[in-house]
């Protein structure tokens, strides 16, 4: 049974971060060479939105705790490869470590273990209700015995487990990353008390998340056509995401808010503005007493930093400025897209503003048909 939440005002929103993200990189050639969480921290502080009282430093999950989802052999291999600085052929074959997608780098255990520690901390912080932003979370591809799609550990899985351990019997997981949440679905597809909703670009790696996947009736996948734009996400929100979450009546919501659907991102082609993400966030916020918002994908340093900072602004009750003050613009101007190289100069809007103008897009027939299919499933569940 869920632990009854106390009456009265909800706790203040909290931000979970760590300096491990500032000093670590997957390598100069990798899509995750870009600074992301450190940019959000610096930008939020430049705006005066992140006082010390609202910030929590993420702990690093201990190896034994990681075996709640990952196999002991895999956890040991991840520690071993980080310590050695190289992966054996056996580690590559069995655990996908030392591959092009999942390279060896100095913090390859400590960084994802910090993400898991932050997710577990979020579950504890939300025991009494409230809102937590963890931009370093969202590594939704990690599998029990192997790294997968840049994800060495699956911190959304641990977030759900931690929320359950701290009184949330029913958890709704909503994933609006451009890529399907294959690792999270593998963990909870047979759990009727975890609602799984994913919108993602149709045909995008790992090419899972099919429209007709149902789990035990609580899995809803909606592939979105390329160049869908904000209107497609608004349709998904209003016709599928919010009705499904309302009907499920969760004790907690986890929103994986990957930024790779934004127009400027090099890894996807969904053509969103940040308004698409904020619309989902605002719709979900009143639907459960506990809300955890994680990061996820995002490979353009300016767009991902701006979006996740805007999310924290909304969560913490700030008014998003039309133009960023000089201190905040300086954070974005100083970004380097590739270590050791001069920063590519982005369009002025990526420096001057947190949010771009809305990008409406077009709603295609395949998307309408997919929405109708999922809406029909929801009606049948009444």
XYZ file of C-alpha atoms in Angstrom:
382
model
C 0.000 0.000 0.000
C 1.249 3.553 -0.697
C 2.324 5.636 2.272
C -0.286 8.407 2.774
C 1.169 11.801 1.923
C 0.951 14.495 4.588
C -1.522 17.305 4.110
C -0.314 20.849 3.553
C 1.868 22.572 0.980
C 4.152 20.391 -1.151
C 7.900 20.547 -0.544
C 9.872 23.041 -2.631
C 11.143 21.725 -5.991
C 14.636 20.252 -5.810
C 17.439 19.935 -8.362
C 19.843 16.969 -8.314
C 23.226 17.488 -9.987
C 26.887 16.546 -9.787
C 30.239 17.873 -10.890
C 31.082 14.479 -12.405
C 29.241 15.639 -15.529
C 31.448 18.706 -15.869
C 34.700 16.816 -16.005
C 33.743 13.679 -17.937
C 33.209 13.002 -21.624
C 32.699 9.966 -23.812
C 35.535 11.200 -26.045
C 36.135 13.985 -28.573
C 34.439 12.080 -31.401
C 31.379 10.763 -29.536
C 27.917 12.428 -29.635
C 28.105 12.697 -25.830
C 31.279 14.742 -25.945
C 29.124 17.839 -25.353
C 28.580 19.497 -21.947
C 24.977 19.184 -20.828
C 24.243 18.928 -17.095
C 27.018 21.379 -16.226
C 25.484 23.856 -18.681
C 22.095 23.550 -16.983
C 23.662 24.128 -13.562
C 25.664 27.142 -14.750
C 22.774 28.645 -16.691
C 20.305 28.208 -13.825
C 22.768 29.799 -11.418
C 23.438 32.683 -13.800
C 19.688 33.310 -13.861
C 19.465 33.190 -10.065
C 17.234 30.108 -10.222
C 19.361 27.615 -8.273
C 19.978 28.697 -4.683
C 21.965 26.334 -2.525
C 18.855 25.287 -0.600
C 17.303 23.837 -3.776
C 20.358 21.882 -4.931
C 21.247 18.340 -3.929
C 24.500 16.638 -4.891
C 23.886 13.212 -6.353
C 25.473 10.324 -4.477
C 27.099 7.496 -6.396
C 25.196 4.223 -6.222
C 27.136 1.374 -4.681
C 27.828 -1.710 -6.809
C 25.614 -3.906 -4.631
C 22.666 -1.545 -5.127
C 23.051 -1.747 -8.900
C 22.250 -5.460 -8.867
C 18.593 -4.636 -8.213
C 18.397 -4.475 -12.040
C 21.839 -5.163 -13.495
C 23.609 -8.506 -13.191
C 26.526 -8.799 -10.758
C 28.813 -9.894 -13.597
C 27.988 -6.804 -15.613
C 28.467 -4.422 -12.681
C 31.832 -6.032 -11.936
C 32.847 -5.747 -15.588
C 31.939 -2.066 -15.697
C 34.068 -1.364 -12.615
C 36.906 -3.491 -13.950
C 37.002 -1.825 -17.360
C 36.965 1.661 -15.851
C 39.868 0.763 -13.559
C 41.897 -0.851 -16.353
C 41.142 1.790 -18.984
C 40.448 -0.820 -21.649
C 37.927 -3.552 -22.423
C 38.818 -7.123 -23.253
C 37.275 -8.893 -26.188
C 35.138 -10.832 -23.712
C 33.855 -7.583 -22.175
C 32.974 -6.270 -25.623
C 31.247 -9.444 -26.692
C 29.361 -10.142 -23.471
C 28.666 -6.645 -22.122
C 29.057 -4.281 -25.135
C 31.781 -2.314 -23.338
C 34.489 -0.654 -25.385
C 32.346 -0.388 -28.511
C 31.829 2.632 -30.752
C 28.560 3.484 -28.983
C 29.723 2.605 -25.473
C 33.399 3.545 -25.347
C 35.876 3.216 -22.521
C 36.455 6.544 -20.763
C 37.810 7.428 -17.316
C 34.429 7.838 -15.573
C 32.504 5.124 -17.403
C 31.386 3.512 -14.125
C 31.364 6.516 -11.810
C 29.311 8.758 -14.103
C 26.390 6.387 -14.726
C 26.525 5.179 -11.107
C 26.065 8.828 -10.120
C 23.011 8.953 -12.380
C 21.574 5.926 -10.617
C 22.421 7.419 -7.230
C 20.571 10.585 -8.194
C 17.528 8.586 -9.288
C 17.514 6.671 -6.014
C 17.898 9.910 -4.066
C 14.973 11.380 -6.002
C 12.771 8.480 -4.956
C 13.619 9.144 -1.322
C 13.171 12.918 -1.610
C 9.731 12.407 -3.135
C 8.476 10.162 -0.331
C 6.487 13.109 1.027
C 5.480 14.359 -2.426
C 6.885 17.192 -4.495
C 8.960 17.768 -7.622
C 12.552 16.830 -8.464
C 14.575 17.683 -11.570
C 17.450 15.318 -12.382
C 18.883 16.345 -15.774
C 21.710 13.817 -15.407
C 19.178 10.973 -15.468
C 17.293 9.427 -18.336
C 19.682 6.719 -19.623
C 16.797 4.564 -20.780
C 18.586 2.071 -23.041
C 20.734 0.248 -20.464
C 20.071 -3.498 -20.226
C 20.585 -5.819 -17.248
C 23.795 -7.375 -18.577
C 25.103 -4.912 -21.152
C 25.563 -1.299 -22.132
C 23.278 -0.118 -24.887
C 22.940 3.086 -26.872
C 25.351 5.276 -24.831
C 23.696 3.997 -21.613
C 25.814 1.908 -19.231
C 23.250 1.773 -16.397
C 19.503 2.321 -16.557
C 18.738 5.024 -14.006
C 15.036 5.422 -14.978
C 14.530 1.822 -13.871
C 16.105 2.651 -10.517
C 13.991 5.796 -10.247
C 10.829 3.709 -10.593
C 12.097 1.123 -8.120
C 13.049 3.841 -5.626
C 9.668 5.554 -5.912
C 7.992 2.225 -5.241
C 10.243 1.570 -2.272
C 9.233 4.940 -0.814
C 5.492 4.508 -1.050
C 4.456 5.006 -4.669
C 2.560 1.837 -5.530
C 1.644 2.919 -9.082
C 4.192 4.774 -11.225
C 3.576 6.300 -14.648
C 6.709 6.530 -16.807
C 6.408 8.931 -19.760
C 9.296 9.102 -22.232
C 9.396 11.831 -24.921
C 12.957 11.191 -26.076
C 13.432 10.803 -29.834
C 14.506 7.188 -29.250
C 12.352 4.355 -27.824
C 12.886 3.444 -24.159
C 13.809 -0.193 -24.820
C 15.595 -0.790 -21.517
C 12.781 0.566 -19.358
C 10.187 -1.352 -21.342
C 12.216 -4.538 -20.952
C 12.199 -4.000 -17.173
C 8.508 -3.216 -16.658
C 6.503 -4.438 -19.652
C 4.938 -7.166 -17.471
C 4.319 -5.001 -14.397
C 0.697 -3.784 -14.319
C 1.567 -1.141 -11.731
C 4.001 0.687 -14.038
C 2.407 2.576 -16.919
C 4.824 2.948 -19.843
C 4.225 5.640 -22.473
C 6.771 6.481 -25.159
C 6.666 8.910 -28.052
C 9.658 8.626 -30.369
C 10.705 9.113 -33.962
C 9.442 6.326 -36.194
C 12.257 4.090 -37.399
C 14.831 5.667 -35.094
C 17.350 3.363 -33.355
C 16.871 0.911 -31.662
C 13.728 0.477 -33.776
C 11.677 -0.862 -30.886
C 8.595 0.731 -29.370
C 6.133 -0.533 -31.950
C 2.629 0.910 -31.980
C 1.033 -2.486 -31.326
C 3.202 -3.418 -28.307
C 0.922 -3.629 -25.268
C 2.837 -5.344 -22.460
C 0.075 -6.440 -20.100
C -2.138 -3.664 -21.391
C -0.214 -0.771 -19.844
C 2.370 -0.122 -22.595
C 1.573 2.677 -25.069
C 4.047 3.439 -27.849
C 3.419 6.206 -30.371
C 5.990 6.515 -33.173
C 6.074 10.034 -34.633
C 6.959 10.743 -38.282
C 10.042 12.799 -39.088
C 9.592 16.578 -38.979
C 6.417 16.229 -36.914
C 6.854 19.487 -35.030
C 5.102 20.722 -31.923
C 1.564 20.011 -33.097
C 2.262 16.289 -33.271
C 3.463 16.256 -29.672
C 0.441 18.304 -28.614
C -1.832 15.733 -30.267
C 0.027 12.881 -28.556
C -0.215 14.700 -25.235
C -3.917 15.462 -25.417
C -5.156 12.242 -27.037
C -2.843 9.635 -25.485
C -0.422 10.749 -22.761
C -2.701 12.717 -20.449
C -5.775 10.464 -20.804
C -3.661 7.358 -20.142
C -2.010 8.866 -17.062
C -5.302 10.206 -15.714
C -6.940 6.803 -16.092
C -3.991 5.057 -14.445
C -4.162 7.413 -11.407
C -0.483 7.069 -10.460
C 1.127 7.837 -7.150
C 4.163 9.193 -9.054
C 5.110 10.293 -12.553
C 8.583 10.007 -14.083
C 9.034 12.145 -17.194
C 12.078 11.361 -19.314
C 12.529 14.636 -21.166
C 15.146 13.885 -23.821
C 16.126 16.954 -25.848
C 17.073 15.131 -29.021
C 13.708 15.874 -30.633
C 14.616 19.562 -30.901
C 15.198 20.908 -34.409
C 18.907 21.578 -33.887
C 19.778 18.113 -32.616
C 22.058 16.074 -34.913
C 20.728 12.673 -33.817
C 17.024 12.958 -34.747
C 14.619 14.775 -37.059
C 11.458 15.513 -35.080
C 11.756 19.307 -35.443
C 10.363 20.252 -32.022
C 10.772 23.497 -30.172
C 11.011 23.467 -26.394
C 7.311 24.284 -26.247
C 6.573 20.650 -27.138
C 8.358 19.394 -24.027
C 7.003 22.080 -21.721
C 3.462 21.339 -22.854
C 3.819 17.706 -21.778
C 5.428 18.752 -18.503
C 2.656 21.188 -17.649
C -0.029 18.659 -18.502
C 1.484 15.956 -16.328
C 2.367 18.043 -13.300
C -1.051 18.045 -11.615
C -1.709 14.337 -12.239
C 0.316 12.866 -9.359
C 1.649 14.070 -5.998
C 5.206 13.059 -6.953
C 6.964 14.195 -10.157
C 10.500 13.357 -11.241
C 11.766 14.976 -14.457
C 14.907 13.433 -15.910
C 17.080 14.338 -18.877
C 17.895 11.812 -21.579
C 19.110 12.306 -25.127
C 20.351 15.640 -26.418
C 23.465 16.205 -28.505
C 23.508 19.894 -29.376
C 25.011 21.636 -26.328
C 23.093 24.880 -26.775
C 19.668 23.399 -27.360
C 19.857 20.754 -24.628
C 21.193 23.184 -22.018
C 18.499 25.725 -22.793
C 15.644 23.199 -22.720
C 16.563 21.541 -19.431
C 17.137 24.945 -17.826
C 13.704 26.079 -19.028
C 12.227 22.923 -17.501
C 13.832 23.735 -14.156
C 12.534 27.277 -14.463
C 8.978 26.046 -14.919
C 9.290 23.482 -12.131
C 10.674 26.054 -9.697
C 8.091 28.717 -10.534
C 10.291 31.113 -12.493
C 9.127 33.396 -15.288
C 11.084 32.524 -18.410
C 12.670 35.702 -19.799
C 12.175 36.818 -23.376
C 15.890 37.611 -23.562
C 18.586 36.073 -21.401
C 20.658 38.481 -19.294
C 24.348 38.913 -20.208
C 25.524 36.502 -17.485
C 23.376 33.707 -18.893
C 24.300 34.478 -22.490
C 27.954 34.249 -21.468
C 27.406 30.647 -20.291
C 26.060 29.676 -23.705
C 28.660 31.655 -25.635
C 31.457 29.854 -23.792
C 30.289 26.362 -24.777
C 32.629 24.193 -26.798
C 31.093 21.629 -29.116
C 34.280 19.581 -29.308
C 37.045 19.411 -26.732
C 40.087 21.422 -27.735
C 38.361 23.150 -30.669
C 36.834 26.608 -30.942
C 33.108 26.730 -30.401
C 30.946 26.634 -33.483
C 29.003 29.892 -33.499
C 25.303 28.971 -33.265
C 22.413 31.090 -34.545
C 21.831 34.105 -32.253
C 18.590 32.646 -30.916
C 20.480 29.763 -29.306
C 22.406 32.291 -27.238
C 19.810 34.975 -26.560
C 16.751 32.949 -25.531
C 15.772 29.831 -23.601
C 12.886 29.022 -25.927
C 12.530 29.274 -29.669
C 9.294 30.216 -31.382
C 6.833 27.308 -31.673
C 7.347 24.978 -34.637
C 3.866 23.713 -35.561
C 4.730 21.013 -38.128
C 2.206 18.793 -39.873
C 0.095 15.930 -38.577
C 0.270 13.080 -41.077
C -2.211 10.286 -41.679
C -0.003 7.614 -40.097
C 0.183 9.630 -36.905
C -3.566 10.172 -36.795
C -4.097 6.450 -37.292
C -1.651 5.644 -34.489
C -3.346 8.080 -32.139
C -6.751 6.613 -32.995
C -5.450 3.102 -32.300
C -4.110 4.016 -28.862
C -7.157 6.122 -28.010
C -9.299 3.107 -28.885
C -7.312 0.958 -26.483
C -7.867 3.536 -23.753
C -11.615 3.610 -24.377
C -11.733 -0.169 -24.248
C -10.146 -0.118 -20.788
C -12.987 1.878 -19.251
